[in-house]
CSV table of C-alpha atoms and ligand atoms in Angstrom, one decimal:
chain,number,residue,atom,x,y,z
Y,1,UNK,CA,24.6,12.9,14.4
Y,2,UNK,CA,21.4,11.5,16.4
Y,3,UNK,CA,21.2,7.9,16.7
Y,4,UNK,CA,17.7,8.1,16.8
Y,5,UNK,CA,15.7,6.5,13.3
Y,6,UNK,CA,13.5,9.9,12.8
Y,7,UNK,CA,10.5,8.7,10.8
Y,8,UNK,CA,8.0,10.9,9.1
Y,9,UNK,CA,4.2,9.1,8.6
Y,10,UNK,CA,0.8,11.0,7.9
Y,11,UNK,CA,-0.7,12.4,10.8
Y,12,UNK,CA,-4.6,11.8,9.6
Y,13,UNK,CA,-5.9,10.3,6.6
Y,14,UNK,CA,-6.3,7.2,4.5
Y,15,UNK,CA,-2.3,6.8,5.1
Y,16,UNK,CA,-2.0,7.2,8.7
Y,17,UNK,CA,-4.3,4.2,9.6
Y,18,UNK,CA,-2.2,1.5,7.6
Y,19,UNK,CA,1.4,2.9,8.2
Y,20,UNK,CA,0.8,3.5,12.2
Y,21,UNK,CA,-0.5,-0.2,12.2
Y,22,UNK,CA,2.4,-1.7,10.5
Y,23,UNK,CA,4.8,0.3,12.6
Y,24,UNK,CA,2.9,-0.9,15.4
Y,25,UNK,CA,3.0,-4.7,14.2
Y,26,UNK,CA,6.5,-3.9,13.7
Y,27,UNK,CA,6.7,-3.5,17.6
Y,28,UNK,CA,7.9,0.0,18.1
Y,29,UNK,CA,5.9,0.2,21.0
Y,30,UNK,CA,4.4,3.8,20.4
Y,31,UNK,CA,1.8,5.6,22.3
Y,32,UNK,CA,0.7,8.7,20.6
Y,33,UNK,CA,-1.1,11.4,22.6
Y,34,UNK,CA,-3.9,12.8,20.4
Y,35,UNK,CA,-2.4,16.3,19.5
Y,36,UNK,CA,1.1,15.3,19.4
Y,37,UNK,CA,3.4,15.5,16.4
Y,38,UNK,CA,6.2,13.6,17.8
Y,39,UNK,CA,6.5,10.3,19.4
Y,40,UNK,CA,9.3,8.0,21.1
Y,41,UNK,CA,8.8,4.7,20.2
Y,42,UNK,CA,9.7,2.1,22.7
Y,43,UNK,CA,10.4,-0.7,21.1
Y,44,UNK,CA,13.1,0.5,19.2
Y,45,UNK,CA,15.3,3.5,18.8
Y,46,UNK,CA,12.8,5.6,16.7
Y,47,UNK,CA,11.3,8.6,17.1
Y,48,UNK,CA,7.7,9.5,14.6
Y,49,UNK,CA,7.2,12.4,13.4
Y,50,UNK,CA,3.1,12.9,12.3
Y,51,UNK,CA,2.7,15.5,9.1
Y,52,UNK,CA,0.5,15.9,6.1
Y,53,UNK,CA,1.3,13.3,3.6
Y,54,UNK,CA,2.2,16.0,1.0
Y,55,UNK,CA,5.1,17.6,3.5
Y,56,UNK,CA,6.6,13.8,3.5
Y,57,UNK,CA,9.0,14.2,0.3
Y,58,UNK,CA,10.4,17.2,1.4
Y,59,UNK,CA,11.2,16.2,5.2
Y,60,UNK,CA,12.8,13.3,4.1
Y,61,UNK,CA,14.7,14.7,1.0
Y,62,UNK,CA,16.2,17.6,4.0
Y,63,UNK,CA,17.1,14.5,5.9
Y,64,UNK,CA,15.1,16.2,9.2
Y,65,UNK,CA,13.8,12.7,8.5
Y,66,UNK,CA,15.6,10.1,7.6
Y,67,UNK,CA,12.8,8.0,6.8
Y,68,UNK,CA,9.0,8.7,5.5
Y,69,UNK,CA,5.8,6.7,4.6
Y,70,UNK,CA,4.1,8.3,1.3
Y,71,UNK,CA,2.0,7.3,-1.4
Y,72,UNK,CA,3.7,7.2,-4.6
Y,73,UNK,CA,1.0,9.4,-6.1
Y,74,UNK,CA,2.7,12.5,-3.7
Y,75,UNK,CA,6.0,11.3,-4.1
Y,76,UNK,CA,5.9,11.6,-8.1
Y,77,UNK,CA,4.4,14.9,-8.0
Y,78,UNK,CA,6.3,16.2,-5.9
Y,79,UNK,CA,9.7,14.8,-7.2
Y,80,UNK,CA,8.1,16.8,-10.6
Y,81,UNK,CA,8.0,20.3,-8.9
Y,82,UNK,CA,10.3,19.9,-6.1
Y,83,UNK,CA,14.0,18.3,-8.0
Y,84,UNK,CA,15.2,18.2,-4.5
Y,85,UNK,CA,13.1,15.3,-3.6
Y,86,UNK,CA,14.2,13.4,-6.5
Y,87,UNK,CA,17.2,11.8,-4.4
Y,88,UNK,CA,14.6,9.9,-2.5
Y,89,UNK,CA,15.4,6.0,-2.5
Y,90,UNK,CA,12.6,3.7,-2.3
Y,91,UNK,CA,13.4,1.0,0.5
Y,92,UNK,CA,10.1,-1.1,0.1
Y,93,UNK,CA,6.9,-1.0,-1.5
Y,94,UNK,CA,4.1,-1.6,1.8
Y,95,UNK,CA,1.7,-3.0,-0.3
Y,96,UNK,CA,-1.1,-0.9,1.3
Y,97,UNK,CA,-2.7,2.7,0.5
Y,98,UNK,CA,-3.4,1.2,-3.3
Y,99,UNK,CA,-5.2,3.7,-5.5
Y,100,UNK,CA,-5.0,4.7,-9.0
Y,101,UNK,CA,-5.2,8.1,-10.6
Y,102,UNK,CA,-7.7,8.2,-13.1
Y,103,UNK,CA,-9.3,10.5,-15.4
Y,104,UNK,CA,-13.1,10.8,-14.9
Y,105,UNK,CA,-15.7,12.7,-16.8
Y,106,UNK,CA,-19.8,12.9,-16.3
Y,107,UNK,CA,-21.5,9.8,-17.2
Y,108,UNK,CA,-23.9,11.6,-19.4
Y,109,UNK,CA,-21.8,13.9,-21.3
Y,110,UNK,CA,-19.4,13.4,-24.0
Y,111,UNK,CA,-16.3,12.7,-23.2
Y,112,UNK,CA,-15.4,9.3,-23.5
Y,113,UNK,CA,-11.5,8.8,-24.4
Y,114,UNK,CA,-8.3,11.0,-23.6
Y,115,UNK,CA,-8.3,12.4,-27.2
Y,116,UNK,CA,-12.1,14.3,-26.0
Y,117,UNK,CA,-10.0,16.4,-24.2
Y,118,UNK,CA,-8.2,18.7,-26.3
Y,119,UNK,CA,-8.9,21.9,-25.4
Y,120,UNK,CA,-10.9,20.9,-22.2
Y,121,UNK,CA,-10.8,21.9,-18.5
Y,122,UNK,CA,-9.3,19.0,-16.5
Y,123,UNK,CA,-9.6,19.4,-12.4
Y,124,UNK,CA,-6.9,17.8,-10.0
Y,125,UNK,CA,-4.6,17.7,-7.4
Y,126,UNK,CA,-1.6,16.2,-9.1
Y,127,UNK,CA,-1.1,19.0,-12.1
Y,128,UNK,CA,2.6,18.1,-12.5
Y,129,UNK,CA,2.1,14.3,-13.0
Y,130,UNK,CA,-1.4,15.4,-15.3
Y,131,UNK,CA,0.9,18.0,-17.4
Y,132,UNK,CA,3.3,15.0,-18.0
Y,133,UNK,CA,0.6,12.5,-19.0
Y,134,UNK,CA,-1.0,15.0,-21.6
Y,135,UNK,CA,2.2,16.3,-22.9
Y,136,UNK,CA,2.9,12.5,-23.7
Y,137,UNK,CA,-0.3,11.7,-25.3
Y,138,UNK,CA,-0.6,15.0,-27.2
Y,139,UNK,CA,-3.1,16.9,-25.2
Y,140,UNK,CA,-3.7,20.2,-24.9
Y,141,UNK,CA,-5.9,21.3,-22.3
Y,142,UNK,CA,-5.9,23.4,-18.9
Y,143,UNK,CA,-5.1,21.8,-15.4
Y,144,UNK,CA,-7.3,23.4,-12.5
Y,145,UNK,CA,-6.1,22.7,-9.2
Y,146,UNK,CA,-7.9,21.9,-6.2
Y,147,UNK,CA,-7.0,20.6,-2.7
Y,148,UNK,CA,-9.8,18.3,-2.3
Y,149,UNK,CA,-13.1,17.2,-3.5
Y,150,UNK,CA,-12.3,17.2,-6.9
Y,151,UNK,CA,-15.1,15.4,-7.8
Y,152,UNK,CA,-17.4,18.0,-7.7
Y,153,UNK,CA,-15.5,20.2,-10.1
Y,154,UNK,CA,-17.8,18.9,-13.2
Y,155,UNK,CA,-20.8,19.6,-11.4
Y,156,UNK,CA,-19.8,23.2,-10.3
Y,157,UNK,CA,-18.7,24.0,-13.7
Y,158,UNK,CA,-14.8,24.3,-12.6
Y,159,UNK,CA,-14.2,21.9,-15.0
Y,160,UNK,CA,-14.9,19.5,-17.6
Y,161,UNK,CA,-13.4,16.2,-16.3
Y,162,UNK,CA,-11.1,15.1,-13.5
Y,163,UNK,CA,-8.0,13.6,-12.6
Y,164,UNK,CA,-8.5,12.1,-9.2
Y,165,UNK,CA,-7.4,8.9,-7.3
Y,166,UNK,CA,-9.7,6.2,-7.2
Y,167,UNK,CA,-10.0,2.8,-4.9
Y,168,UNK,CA,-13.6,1.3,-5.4
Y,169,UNK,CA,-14.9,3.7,-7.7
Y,170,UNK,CA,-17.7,4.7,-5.2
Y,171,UNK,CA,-17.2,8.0,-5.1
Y,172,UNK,CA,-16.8,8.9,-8.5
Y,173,UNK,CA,-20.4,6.8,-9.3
Y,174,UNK,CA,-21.9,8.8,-6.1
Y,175,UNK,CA,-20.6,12.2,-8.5
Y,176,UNK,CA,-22.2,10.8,-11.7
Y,177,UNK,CA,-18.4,10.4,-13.1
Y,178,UNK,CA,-17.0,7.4,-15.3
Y,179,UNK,CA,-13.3,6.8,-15.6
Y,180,UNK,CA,-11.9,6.7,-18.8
Y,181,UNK,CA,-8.2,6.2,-18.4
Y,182,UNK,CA,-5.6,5.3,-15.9
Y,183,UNK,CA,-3.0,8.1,-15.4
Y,184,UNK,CA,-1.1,5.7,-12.8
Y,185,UNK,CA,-1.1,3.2,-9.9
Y,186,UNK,CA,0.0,4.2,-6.6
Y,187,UNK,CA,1.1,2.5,-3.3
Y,188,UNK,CA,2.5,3.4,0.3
Y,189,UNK,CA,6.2,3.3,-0.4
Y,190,UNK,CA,8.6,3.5,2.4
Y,191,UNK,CA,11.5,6.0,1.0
Y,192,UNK,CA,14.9,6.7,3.1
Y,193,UNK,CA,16.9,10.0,2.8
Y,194,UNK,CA,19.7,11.0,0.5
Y,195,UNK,CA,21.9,12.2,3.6
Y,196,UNK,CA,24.4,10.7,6.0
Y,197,UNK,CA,23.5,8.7,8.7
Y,198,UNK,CA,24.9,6.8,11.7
Y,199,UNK,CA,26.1,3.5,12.2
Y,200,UNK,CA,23.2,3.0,14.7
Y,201,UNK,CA,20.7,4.5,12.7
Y,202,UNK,CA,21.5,1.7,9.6
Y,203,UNK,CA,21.5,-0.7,12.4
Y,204,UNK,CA,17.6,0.3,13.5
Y,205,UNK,CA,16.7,0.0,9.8
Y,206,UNK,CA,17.9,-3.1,9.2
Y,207,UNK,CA,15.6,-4.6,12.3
Y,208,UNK,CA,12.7,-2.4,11.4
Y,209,UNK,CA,13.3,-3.8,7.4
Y,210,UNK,CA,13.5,-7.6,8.8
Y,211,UNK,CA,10.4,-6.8,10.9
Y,212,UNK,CA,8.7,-5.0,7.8
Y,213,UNK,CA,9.4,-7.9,5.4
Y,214,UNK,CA,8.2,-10.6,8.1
Y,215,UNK,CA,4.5,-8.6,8.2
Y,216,UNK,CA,4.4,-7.9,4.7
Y,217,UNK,CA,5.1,-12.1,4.0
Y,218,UNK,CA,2.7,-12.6,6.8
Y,219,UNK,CA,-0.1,-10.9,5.0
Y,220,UNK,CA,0.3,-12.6,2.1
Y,221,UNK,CA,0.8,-16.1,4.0
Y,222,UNK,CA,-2.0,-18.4,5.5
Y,223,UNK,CA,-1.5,-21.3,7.6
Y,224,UNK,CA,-4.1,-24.2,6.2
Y,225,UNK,CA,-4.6,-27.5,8.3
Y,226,UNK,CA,-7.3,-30.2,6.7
Y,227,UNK,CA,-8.0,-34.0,6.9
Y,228,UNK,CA,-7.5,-35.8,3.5
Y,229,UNK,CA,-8.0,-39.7,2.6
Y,230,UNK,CA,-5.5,-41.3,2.7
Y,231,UNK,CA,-5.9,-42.4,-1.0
Y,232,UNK,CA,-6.3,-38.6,-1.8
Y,233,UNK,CA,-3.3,-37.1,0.2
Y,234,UNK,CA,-1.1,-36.9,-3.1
Y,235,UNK,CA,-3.9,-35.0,-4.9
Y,236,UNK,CA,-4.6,-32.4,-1.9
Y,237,UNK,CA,-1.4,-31.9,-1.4
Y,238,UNK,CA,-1.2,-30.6,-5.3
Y,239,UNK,CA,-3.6,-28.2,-4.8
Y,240,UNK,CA,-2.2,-26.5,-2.1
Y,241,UNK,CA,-1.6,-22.7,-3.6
Y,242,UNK,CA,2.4,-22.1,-3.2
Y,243,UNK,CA,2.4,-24.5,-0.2
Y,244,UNK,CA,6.6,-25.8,-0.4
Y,245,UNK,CA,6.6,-29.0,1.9
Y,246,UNK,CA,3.4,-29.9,3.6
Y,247,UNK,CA,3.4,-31.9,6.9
Y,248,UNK,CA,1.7,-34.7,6.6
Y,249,UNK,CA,0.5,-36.7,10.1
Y,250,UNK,CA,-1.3,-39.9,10.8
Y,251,UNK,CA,-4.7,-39.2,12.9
Y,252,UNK,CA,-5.2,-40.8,16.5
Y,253,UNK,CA,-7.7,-43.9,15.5
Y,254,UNK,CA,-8.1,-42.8,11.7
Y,255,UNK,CA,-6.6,-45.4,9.7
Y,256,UNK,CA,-8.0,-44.3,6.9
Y,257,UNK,CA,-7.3,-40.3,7.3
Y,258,UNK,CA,-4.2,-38.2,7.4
Y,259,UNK,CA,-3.7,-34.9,9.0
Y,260,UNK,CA,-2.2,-32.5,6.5
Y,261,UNK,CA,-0.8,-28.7,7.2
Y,262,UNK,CA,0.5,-26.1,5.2
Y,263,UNK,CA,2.2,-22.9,4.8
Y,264,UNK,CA,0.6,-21.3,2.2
Y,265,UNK,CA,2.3,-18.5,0.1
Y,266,UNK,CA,-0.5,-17.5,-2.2
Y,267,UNK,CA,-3.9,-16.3,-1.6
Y,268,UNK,CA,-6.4,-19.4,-0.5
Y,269,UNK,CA,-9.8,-18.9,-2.9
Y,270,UNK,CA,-12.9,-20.4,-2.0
Y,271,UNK,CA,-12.7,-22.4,-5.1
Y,272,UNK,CA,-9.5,-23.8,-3.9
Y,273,UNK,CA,-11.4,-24.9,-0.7
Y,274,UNK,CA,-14.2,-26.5,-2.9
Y,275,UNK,CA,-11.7,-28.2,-4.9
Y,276,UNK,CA,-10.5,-29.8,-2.0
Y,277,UNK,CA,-13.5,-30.7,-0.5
Y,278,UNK,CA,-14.9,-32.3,-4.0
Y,279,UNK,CA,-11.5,-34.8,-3.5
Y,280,UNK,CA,-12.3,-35.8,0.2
Y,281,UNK,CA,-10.8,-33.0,2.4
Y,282,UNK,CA,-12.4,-32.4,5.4
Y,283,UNK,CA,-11.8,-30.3,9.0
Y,284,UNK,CA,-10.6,-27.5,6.7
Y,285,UNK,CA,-8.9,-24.7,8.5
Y,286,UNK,CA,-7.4,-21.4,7.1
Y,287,UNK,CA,-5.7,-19.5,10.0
Y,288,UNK,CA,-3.8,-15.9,9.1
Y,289,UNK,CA,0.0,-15.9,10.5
Y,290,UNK,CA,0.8,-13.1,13.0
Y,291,UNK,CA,4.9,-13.5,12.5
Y,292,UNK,CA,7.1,-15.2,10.2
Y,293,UNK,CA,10.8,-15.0,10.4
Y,294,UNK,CA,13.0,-16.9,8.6
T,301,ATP,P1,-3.2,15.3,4.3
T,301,ATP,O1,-4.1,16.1,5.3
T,301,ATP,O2,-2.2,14.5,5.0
T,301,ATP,O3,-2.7,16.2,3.2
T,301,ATP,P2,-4.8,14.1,2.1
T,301,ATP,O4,-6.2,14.6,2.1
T,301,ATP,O5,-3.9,14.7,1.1
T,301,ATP,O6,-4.2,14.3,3.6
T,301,ATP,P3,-5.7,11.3,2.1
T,301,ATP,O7,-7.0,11.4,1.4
T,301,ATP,O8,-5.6,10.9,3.5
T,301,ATP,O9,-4.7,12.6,1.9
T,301,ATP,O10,-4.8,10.3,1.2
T,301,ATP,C1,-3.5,10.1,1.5
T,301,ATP,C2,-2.9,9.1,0.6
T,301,ATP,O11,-3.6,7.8,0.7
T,301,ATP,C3,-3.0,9.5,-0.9
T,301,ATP,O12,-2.0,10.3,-1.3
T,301,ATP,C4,-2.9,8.1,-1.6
T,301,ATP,O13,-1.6,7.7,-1.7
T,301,ATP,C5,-3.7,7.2,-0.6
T,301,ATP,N1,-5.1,7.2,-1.0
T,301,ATP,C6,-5.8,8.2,-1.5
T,301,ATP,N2,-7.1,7.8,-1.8
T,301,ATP,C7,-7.1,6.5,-1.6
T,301,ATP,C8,-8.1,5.6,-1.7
T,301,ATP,N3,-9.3,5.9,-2.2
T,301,ATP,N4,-7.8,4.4,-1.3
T,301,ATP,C9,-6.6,4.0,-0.8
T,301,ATP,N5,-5.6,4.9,-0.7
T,301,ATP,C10,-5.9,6.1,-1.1
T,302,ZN,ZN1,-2.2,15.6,1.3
């Protein structure tokens, strides 16, 4: 059995950016030479392996991976046609890659709820998830699968409406398509193999899974430093979104200032800063956090 952590990411696409730079804040150390499909990462004992996203459930489920970043959009329809890939255990949820599959139809035409289409030609790339979704709600109508660029389906008269994953909703307004309902969310999800593997292997997950966690806390985290009244430090302080113990520091010839900083654990708003500036806080800094441990 290797000892080497075999991990299968996407080789190109809106997947590959986001897992190869969380792998690479994760300090594997990898340099990929355009063309390749494997790496040796240097950090640690793990070797990449670069596919399409869609090949993912399968590599892993075979355990020629052990591990494998996917969207959970691929790694439900494919756990529908492929049983094999069912065994697949999630290990985190990454947090990036969000979309949601939607159903879309043209703006000017008449389909405006799920029940319009009975009967009705429905374009997408995820028919098994689709099939489930109408059997639930009742719906009979035919799936027509495409690749890619769904969206143009309606407009080529392949199809009535679509079922297609959506982020901004850009590209379905550019296609004169309005969604109608959500089939389901999706995220990157980091998902391990079913099959044995060495002591040395667990051990590399449990480093890259520490490492993982600390970037995925990091993103979330901002360090926030201000200058409050004194009179006001009790109030700022409050405000602070899921800050746990601030520090709180006298100023060098302020008597009547304090220097106050903060972890912060929830997202800072604007209208948190203006709250703090309408109670005397001033010098306000919001600085992201590269590491966190501990
Ligand atoms: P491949 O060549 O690997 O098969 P692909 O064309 O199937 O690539 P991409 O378009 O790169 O795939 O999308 C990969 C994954 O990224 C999707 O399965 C989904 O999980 C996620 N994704 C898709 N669309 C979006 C989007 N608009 N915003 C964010 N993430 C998305
Ligand atoms: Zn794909």
């Amino acid at each position: 059995m290797s000892d080497i952590l075999r991990i299968a990411v996407q080789k190109k696409g809106r997947l590959a950016t986001d897992s190869n730079r969380l792998l690479d804040e994760a300090g594997l150390g990898f340099f990929r030479n355009p063309g390749a499909l494997t790496c040796r990462a240097r950090g640690l004992p793990v070797e990449l392996l670069f596919v399409r996203d869609d090949d993912i459930p399968s590599l892993v489920a075979k355990g020629v991976c052990n591990l494998g970043i996917a969207g959970e959009n691929v790694l439900r329809e494919e756990a529908l046609e492929n049983p094999d890939t069912q065994e697949l255990q999630t290990v985190r949820a990454l947090g990036f890659s969000r979309c949601t599959l939607k159903l879309a139809a043209p703006k000017e035409g008449k389909i405006r709820t799920v029940s319009d289409l009975q009967g009705l030609k429905i374009a997408t790339s995820y028919p098994q998830i689709l099939g489930v979704y109408l059997k639930e709600k009742n719906i009979q109508a035919k799936c027509v699968t495409l690749k890619g660029a769904v969206e143009i389906a309606p407009a080529l008269g392949l199809a009535d409406a679509i079922c297609d994953l959506v982020s901004s909703g850009a590209t379905l307004a550019a296609n004169g398509l309005c969604d109608f309902a959500r089939v389901m969310k999706s995220e990157a999800l980091l998902v391990r193999s079913n099959t044995r593997w060495s002591a040395a292997q667990e051990t590399t997950l449990a480093r890259l899974l520490r490492r993982i966690d600390g970037i995925i806390a990091s993103r979330a985290t901002k360090y926030i430093m201000l200058n409050a009244p004194k009179s006001a430090v009790d109030e700022i302080t409050a405000l602070l979104p899921g800050a746990d113990a601030p520090t709180i520091m006298p100023l060098a010839g302020r008597d009547d200032q304090m220097a106050v900083h903060a972890v912060c654990r929830e997202e800072i708003f604007w209208d948190t800063l203006e709250a703090l500036e309408a109670r005397g806080a001033n010098a306000i800094l919001v600085l992201p956090i590269e590491k966190m441990m501990g």
